[in-house]
């Protein structure tokens, strides 16, 4: 099993500021890494796949980077609608695994 | 626009079998390159991948659930299903059906909360 570890667990950010979320894999997943955003009562929404490619309709303020075992999701200027929980997921292995999530809250 | 929608009982008794169906609309289920899967999320918890199935019928399951899980596909009905046997309270969760692709999992159902309780 590839264990995905996200940090921090909670990130307090003011609107307009930059947010940087990290995700680490216990073994290499190449670039087969996705990021999802989840708001209360909603299904997760795909933001990024292939480590850095934005999904359809995702604003340019969301960007992903990394390969191998270290990955980053950056939100360049937080908007009110961006406060949510973010999950990373590896799909390099047939057994897909998620990180435990990072909650981005208003500072 | 492809959509997937979960259906099934929302309350299951302990030791019984949880059975859910996912109906696909706006697209074909027997399309190459996509897997059809299930993901669950306990109340207040994170996401757990349960397993998936290809249109040919080949399946992959989370090893921690493998002994209790069956995912099947019915292409004629454009549906796929999840069966989880011998449920306990720890199986209480929102269950999502999804379409997985090399470009990530972009299609999710709205989710169905299944509670295990007597």
mmCIF file of C-alpha atoms in Angstrom:
data_model
loop_
_atom_site.group_PDB
_atom_site.id
_atom_site.type_symbol
_atom_site.label_atom_id
_atom_site.label_comp_id
_atom_site.label_asym_id
_atom_site.label_seq_id
_atom_site.Cartn_x
_atom_site.Cartn_y
_atom_site.Cartn_z
ATOM 1 C CA UNK A 1 0.000 0.000 0.000
ATOM 2 C CA UNK A 2 1.253 3.458 -0.897
ATOM 3 C CA UNK A 3 0.660 5.731 2.082
ATOM 4 C CA UNK A 4 -0.094 9.355 1.279
ATOM 5 C CA UNK A 5 0.690 11.910 3.977
ATOM 6 C CA UNK A 6 -0.631 15.457 3.746
ATOM 7 C CA UNK A 7 0.587 18.460 5.686
ATOM 8 C CA UNK A 8 -0.439 20.495 7.464
ATOM 9 C CA UNK A 9 -3.683 19.043 8.763
ATOM 10 C CA UNK A 10 -5.139 22.534 9.014
ATOM 11 C CA UNK A 11 -3.979 25.701 7.282
ATOM 12 C CA UNK A 12 -5.259 29.083 8.436
ATOM 13 C CA UNK A 13 -5.037 31.673 5.672
ATOM 14 C CA UNK A 14 -6.462 35.135 5.101
ATOM 15 C CA UNK A 15 -8.413 35.826 1.890
ATOM 16 C CA UNK A 16 -6.074 37.004 -0.844
ATOM 17 C CA UNK A 17 -3.083 35.211 0.607
ATOM 18 C CA UNK A 18 -1.212 32.260 -0.865
ATOM 19 C CA UNK A 19 -1.772 28.734 0.395
ATOM 20 C CA UNK A 20 0.708 25.895 -0.034
ATOM 21 C CA UNK A 21 -0.379 22.324 0.677
ATOM 22 C CA UNK A 22 1.959 19.347 0.706
ATOM 23 C CA UNK A 23 1.490 15.679 -0.071
ATOM 24 C CA UNK A 24 4.125 12.981 0.333
ATOM 25 C CA UNK A 25 3.983 9.415 -0.964
ATOM 26 C CA UNK A 26 5.646 6.512 0.829
ATOM 27 C CA UNK A 27 7.064 5.369 -2.519
ATOM 28 C CA UNK A 28 7.265 6.883 -5.944
ATOM 29 C CA UNK A 29 4.005 7.501 -7.806
ATOM 30 C CA UNK A 30 5.692 9.198 -10.774
ATOM 31 C CA UNK A 31 3.308 11.995 -11.751
ATOM 32 C CA UNK A 32 0.146 9.978 -11.119
ATOM 33 C CA UNK A 33 -1.154 12.304 -8.464
ATOM 34 C CA UNK A 34 -4.474 14.142 -8.263
ATOM 35 C CA UNK A 35 -5.831 16.842 -5.980
ATOM 36 C CA UNK A 36 -9.471 17.190 -4.965
ATOM 37 C CA UNK A 37 -11.431 19.902 -3.189
ATOM 38 C CA UNK A 38 -14.349 19.014 -0.943
ATOM 39 C CA UNK A 39 -16.843 21.376 0.630
ATOM 40 C CA UNK A 40 -19.279 20.343 3.380
ATOM 41 C CA UNK A 41 -22.106 18.174 2.112
ATOM 42 C CA UNK A 42 -20.632 17.901 -1.378
ATOM 43 C CA UNK A 43 -18.754 15.279 -3.330
ATOM 44 C CA UNK A 44 -15.081 15.940 -3.945
ATOM 45 C CA UNK A 45 -14.202 17.906 -7.071
ATOM 46 C CA UNK A 46 -11.166 17.132 -9.204
ATOM 47 C CA UNK A 47 -8.777 20.076 -9.337
ATOM 48 C CA UNK A 48 -5.496 18.707 -10.648
ATOM 49 C CA UNK A 49 -4.400 15.452 -12.297
ATOM 50 C CA UNK A 50 -1.067 14.229 -13.547
ATOM 51 C CA UNK A 51 0.511 16.277 -10.753
ATOM 52 C CA UNK A 52 0.134 19.625 -12.524
ATOM 53 C CA UNK A 53 -2.683 19.598 -15.120
ATOM 54 C CA UNK A 54 -5.764 21.573 -14.145
ATOM 55 C CA UNK A 55 -9.071 19.809 -14.670
ATOM 56 C CA UNK A 56 -11.750 21.381 -16.838
ATOM 57 C CA UNK A 57 -13.066 24.644 -15.456
ATOM 58 C CA UNK A 58 -10.530 24.955 -12.626
ATOM 59 C CA UNK A 59 -9.253 28.526 -12.152
ATOM 60 C CA UNK A 60 -5.622 29.329 -12.882
ATOM 61 C CA UNK A 61 -5.007 30.280 -9.246
ATOM 62 C CA UNK A 62 -4.790 26.536 -8.533
ATOM 63 C CA UNK A 63 -1.485 24.963 -9.506
ATOM 64 C CA UNK A 64 0.173 21.648 -8.808
ATOM 65 C CA UNK A 65 3.765 20.537 -8.897
ATOM 66 C CA UNK A 66 6.017 17.660 -7.976
ATOM 67 C CA UNK A 67 6.898 14.151 -9.028
ATOM 68 C CA UNK A 68 8.039 10.955 -7.413
ATOM 69 C CA UNK A 69 7.170 11.284 -3.746
ATOM 70 C CA UNK A 70 6.790 15.012 -3.088
ATOM 71 C CA UNK A 71 3.887 17.104 -4.353
ATOM 72 C CA UNK A 72 2.491 20.561 -3.765
ATOM 73 C CA UNK A 73 -0.833 22.256 -4.396
ATOM 74 C CA UNK A 74 -0.657 26.039 -4.446
ATOM 75 C CA UNK A 75 -3.586 28.415 -4.354
ATOM 76 C CA UNK A 76 -2.108 31.740 -5.372
ATOM 77 C CA UNK A 77 -4.704 34.096 -3.909
ATOM 78 C CA UNK A 78 -7.369 32.536 -1.753
ATOM 79 C CA UNK A 79 -10.959 33.395 -2.554
ATOM 80 C CA UNK A 80 -13.849 32.873 -0.160
ATOM 81 C CA UNK A 81 -15.006 29.823 -2.122
ATOM 82 C CA UNK A 82 -11.628 28.117 -1.702
ATOM 83 C CA UNK A 83 -12.024 27.442 1.998
ATOM 84 C CA UNK A 84 -12.528 23.689 2.019
ATOM 85 C CA UNK A 85 -10.769 20.371 2.590
ATOM 86 C CA UNK A 86 -8.207 19.258 0.022
ATOM 87 C CA UNK A 87 -7.182 15.667 -0.635
ATOM 88 C CA UNK A 88 -4.371 14.217 -2.673
ATOM 89 C CA UNK A 89 -4.707 10.788 -4.291
ATOM 90 C CA UNK A 90 -2.181 8.577 -6.021
ATOM 91 C CA UNK A 91 -3.300 6.444 -8.929
ATOM 92 C CA UNK A 92 0.073 5.049 -9.925
ATOM 93 C CA UNK A 93 -0.820 1.764 -8.264
ATOM 94 C CA UNK A 94 -3.972 -0.244 -8.937
ATOM 95 C CA UNK A 95 -4.735 0.269 -5.236
ATOM 96 C CA UNK A 96 -5.531 3.986 -5.205
ATOM 97 C CA UNK A 97 -4.937 5.745 -1.905
ATOM 98 C CA UNK A 98 -5.816 9.157 -0.523
ATOM 99 C CA UNK A 99 -4.114 11.449 1.899
ATOM 100 C CA UNK A 100 -5.943 12.293 5.091
ATOM 101 C CA UNK A 101 -6.783 15.798 3.906
ATOM 102 C CA UNK A 102 -5.795 19.398 4.641
ATOM 103 C CA UNK A 103 -8.465 21.776 5.850
ATOM 104 C CA UNK A 104 -7.979 25.329 4.613
ATOM 105 C CA UNK A 105 -9.751 27.671 6.986
ATOM 106 C CA UNK A 106 -10.192 31.406 7.242
ATOM 107 C CA UNK A 107 -7.631 33.115 9.430
ATOM 108 C CA UNK B 1 -22.475 15.326 -19.818
ATOM 109 C CA UNK B 2 -21.747 12.070 -18.016
ATOM 110 C CA UNK B 3 -23.460 11.602 -14.680
ATOM 111 C CA UNK B 4 -23.387 8.815 -12.113
ATOM 112 C CA UNK B 5 -25.969 8.321 -9.386
ATOM 113 C CA UNK B 6 -26.012 6.021 -6.374
ATOM 114 C CA UNK B 7 -29.119 4.249 -5.133
ATOM 115 C CA UNK B 8 -29.942 1.670 -2.514
ATOM 116 C CA UNK B 9 -30.968 1.184 1.113
ATOM 117 C CA UNK B 10 -29.813 3.850 3.527
ATOM 118 C CA UNK B 11 -30.089 1.650 6.598
ATOM 119 C CA UNK B 12 -28.510 -1.774 6.941
ATOM 120 C CA UNK B 13 -28.468 -4.013 9.980
ATOM 121 C CA UNK B 14 -25.186 -5.259 11.447
ATOM 122 C CA UNK B 15 -23.935 -8.537 9.923
ATOM 123 C CA UNK B 16 -26.109 -8.035 6.838
ATOM 124 C CA UNK B 17 -25.072 -7.068 3.301
ATOM 125 C CA UNK B 18 -24.855 -3.530 1.986
ATOM 126 C CA UNK B 19 -25.911 -3.374 -1.655
ATOM 127 C CA UNK B 20 -25.725 -0.237 -3.787
ATOM 128 C CA UNK B 21 -26.248 0.445 -7.469
ATOM 129 C CA UNK B 22 -24.739 3.191 -9.587
ATOM 130 C CA UNK B 23 -26.597 4.284 -12.704
ATOM 131 C CA UNK B 24 -24.640 5.916 -15.491
ATOM 132 C CA UNK B 25 -26.238 8.473 -17.794
ATOM 133 C CA UNK B 26 -24.926 10.614 -20.607
ATOM 134 C CA UNK B 27 -22.348 8.077 -21.671
ATOM 135 C CA UNK B 28 -21.503 4.439 -22.217
ATOM 136 C CA UNK B 29 -20.261 2.128 -19.507
ATOM 137 C CA UNK B 30 -18.430 -0.190 -21.899
ATOM 138 C CA UNK B 31 -15.902 2.388 -22.980
ATOM 139 C CA UNK B 32 -12.177 1.736 -23.019
ATOM 140 C CA UNK B 33 -9.894 3.702 -20.724
ATOM 141 C CA UNK B 34 -12.306 4.169 -17.852
ATOM 142 C CA UNK B 35 -12.770 2.307 -14.609
ATOM 143 C CA UNK B 36 -15.971 2.453 -12.585
ATOM 144 C CA UNK B 37 -15.427 2.592 -8.875
ATOM 145 C CA UNK B 38 -16.629 3.107 -5.341
ATOM 146 C CA UNK B 39 -15.186 5.398 -2.686
ATOM 147 C CA UNK B 40 -16.536 5.911 0.814
ATOM 148 C CA UNK B 41 -16.229 8.535 3.522
ATOM 149 C CA UNK B 42 -17.230 7.967 7.156
ATOM 150 C CA UNK B 43 -18.939 10.874 8.911
ATOM 151 C CA UNK B 44 -16.308 13.527 9.608
ATOM 152 C CA UNK B 45 -13.591 11.351 8.084
ATOM 153 C CA UNK B 46 -11.446 11.073 5.016
ATOM 154 C CA UNK B 47 -11.838 9.297 1.702
ATOM 155 C CA UNK B 48 -11.308 5.541 1.352
ATOM 156 C CA UNK B 49 -11.032 3.840 -2.030
ATOM 157 C CA UNK B 50 -13.079 0.623 -2.075
ATOM 158 C CA UNK B 51 -12.391 -0.751 -5.540
ATOM 159 C CA UNK B 52 -13.164 -0.522 -9.219
ATOM 160 C CA UNK B 53 -14.185 -2.516 -12.263
ATOM 161 C CA UNK B 54 -13.405 -2.346 -15.973
ATOM 162 C CA UNK B 55 -16.109 -2.944 -18.546
ATOM 163 C CA UNK B 56 -14.568 -6.361 -19.251
ATOM 164 C CA UNK B 57 -15.339 -7.325 -15.673
ATOM 165 C CA UNK B 58 -11.847 -7.229 -14.229
ATOM 166 C CA UNK B 59 -11.803 -5.844 -10.716
ATOM 167 C CA UNK B 60 -9.434 -4.379 -8.154
ATOM 168 C CA UNK B 61 -10.285 -4.123 -4.468
ATOM 169 C CA UNK B 62 -8.873 -2.425 -1.408
ATOM 170 C CA UNK B 63 -7.005 -5.255 0.356
ATOM 171 C CA UNK B 64 -8.528 -4.308 3.703
ATOM 172 C CA UNK B 65 -12.027 -4.906 2.298
ATOM 173 C CA UNK B 66 -11.326 -7.530 -0.329
ATOM 174 C CA UNK B 67 -12.787 -10.467 1.596
ATOM 175 C CA UNK B 68 -16.148 -8.678 1.889
ATOM 176 C CA UNK B 69 -16.463 -6.680 -1.344
ATOM 177 C CA UNK B 70 -17.868 -7.472 -4.757
ATOM 178 C CA UNK B 71 -18.189 -4.964 -7.577
ATOM 179 C CA UNK B 72 -20.107 -6.028 -10.660
ATOM 180 C CA UNK B 73 -21.114 -4.401 -13.912
ATOM 181 C CA UNK B 74 -24.266 -4.661 -16.005
ATOM 182 C CA UNK B 75 -23.511 -2.945 -19.284
ATOM 183 C CA UNK B 76 -26.986 -3.586 -20.656
ATOM 184 C CA UNK B 77 -28.486 -1.565 -17.837
ATOM 185 C CA UNK B 78 -25.619 0.937 -17.787
ATOM 186 C CA UNK B 79 -25.164 0.180 -14.104
ATOM 187 C CA UNK B 80 -22.548 -1.144 -11.772
ATOM 188 C CA UNK B 81 -22.969 -2.306 -8.221
ATOM 189 C CA UNK B 82 -21.308 -2.687 -4.836
ATOM 190 C CA UNK B 83 -21.913 -5.450 -2.327
ATOM 191 C CA UNK B 84 -20.281 -5.367 1.091
ATOM 192 C CA UNK B 85 -20.989 -8.305 3.364
ATOM 193 C CA UNK B 86 -20.988 -8.695 7.140
ATOM 194 C CA UNK B 87 -21.243 -4.972 7.797
ATOM 195 C CA UNK B 88 -20.565 -3.349 11.151
ATOM 196 C CA UNK B 89 -20.957 0.183 12.458
ATOM 197 C CA UNK B 90 -17.535 1.039 11.027
ATOM 198 C CA UNK B 91 -19.006 0.631 7.542
ATOM 199 C CA UNK B 92 -21.320 3.587 8.147
ATOM 200 C CA UNK B 93 -20.285 6.140 5.542
ATOM 201 C CA UNK B 94 -21.236 8.179 2.524
ATOM 202 C CA UNK B 95 -20.661 5.929 -0.480
ATOM 203 C CA UNK B 96 -19.739 7.537 -3.792
ATOM 204 C CA UNK B 97 -19.735 5.915 -7.198
ATOM 205 C CA UNK B 98 -17.194 7.369 -9.601
ATOM 206 C CA UNK B 99 -15.673 7.115 -13.054
ATOM 207 C CA UNK B 100 -11.907 6.862 -12.902
ATOM 208 C CA UNK B 101 -9.628 7.850 -15.759
ATOM 209 C CA UNK B 102 -5.967 8.435 -16.437
ATOM 210 C CA UNK B 103 -6.904 12.084 -16.042
ATOM 211 C CA UNK B 104 -8.105 11.582 -12.495
ATOM 212 C CA UNK B 105 -11.576 10.985 -11.078
ATOM 213 C CA UNK B 106 -13.658 13.799 -12.495
ATOM 214 C CA UNK B 107 -17.086 12.238 -12.207
ATOM 215 C CA UNK B 108 -18.601 11.589 -8.803
ATOM 216 C CA UNK B 109 -22.128 10.790 -7.721
ATOM 217 C CA UNK B 110 -23.702 12.981 -5.074
ATOM 218 C CA UNK B 111 -23.101 10.237 -2.523
ATOM 219 C CA UNK B 112 -25.458 8.165 -0.415
ATOM 220 C CA UNK B 113 -25.224 7.931 3.356
ATOM 221 C CA UNK B 114 -25.539 4.338 4.492
ATOM 222 C CA UNK B 115 -25.968 3.773 8.206
ATOM 223 C CA UNK B 116 -25.312 0.408 9.815
ATOM 224 C CA UNK B 117 -27.558 0.068 12.833
ATOM 225 C CA UNK B 118 -30.055 -2.335 14.308
#
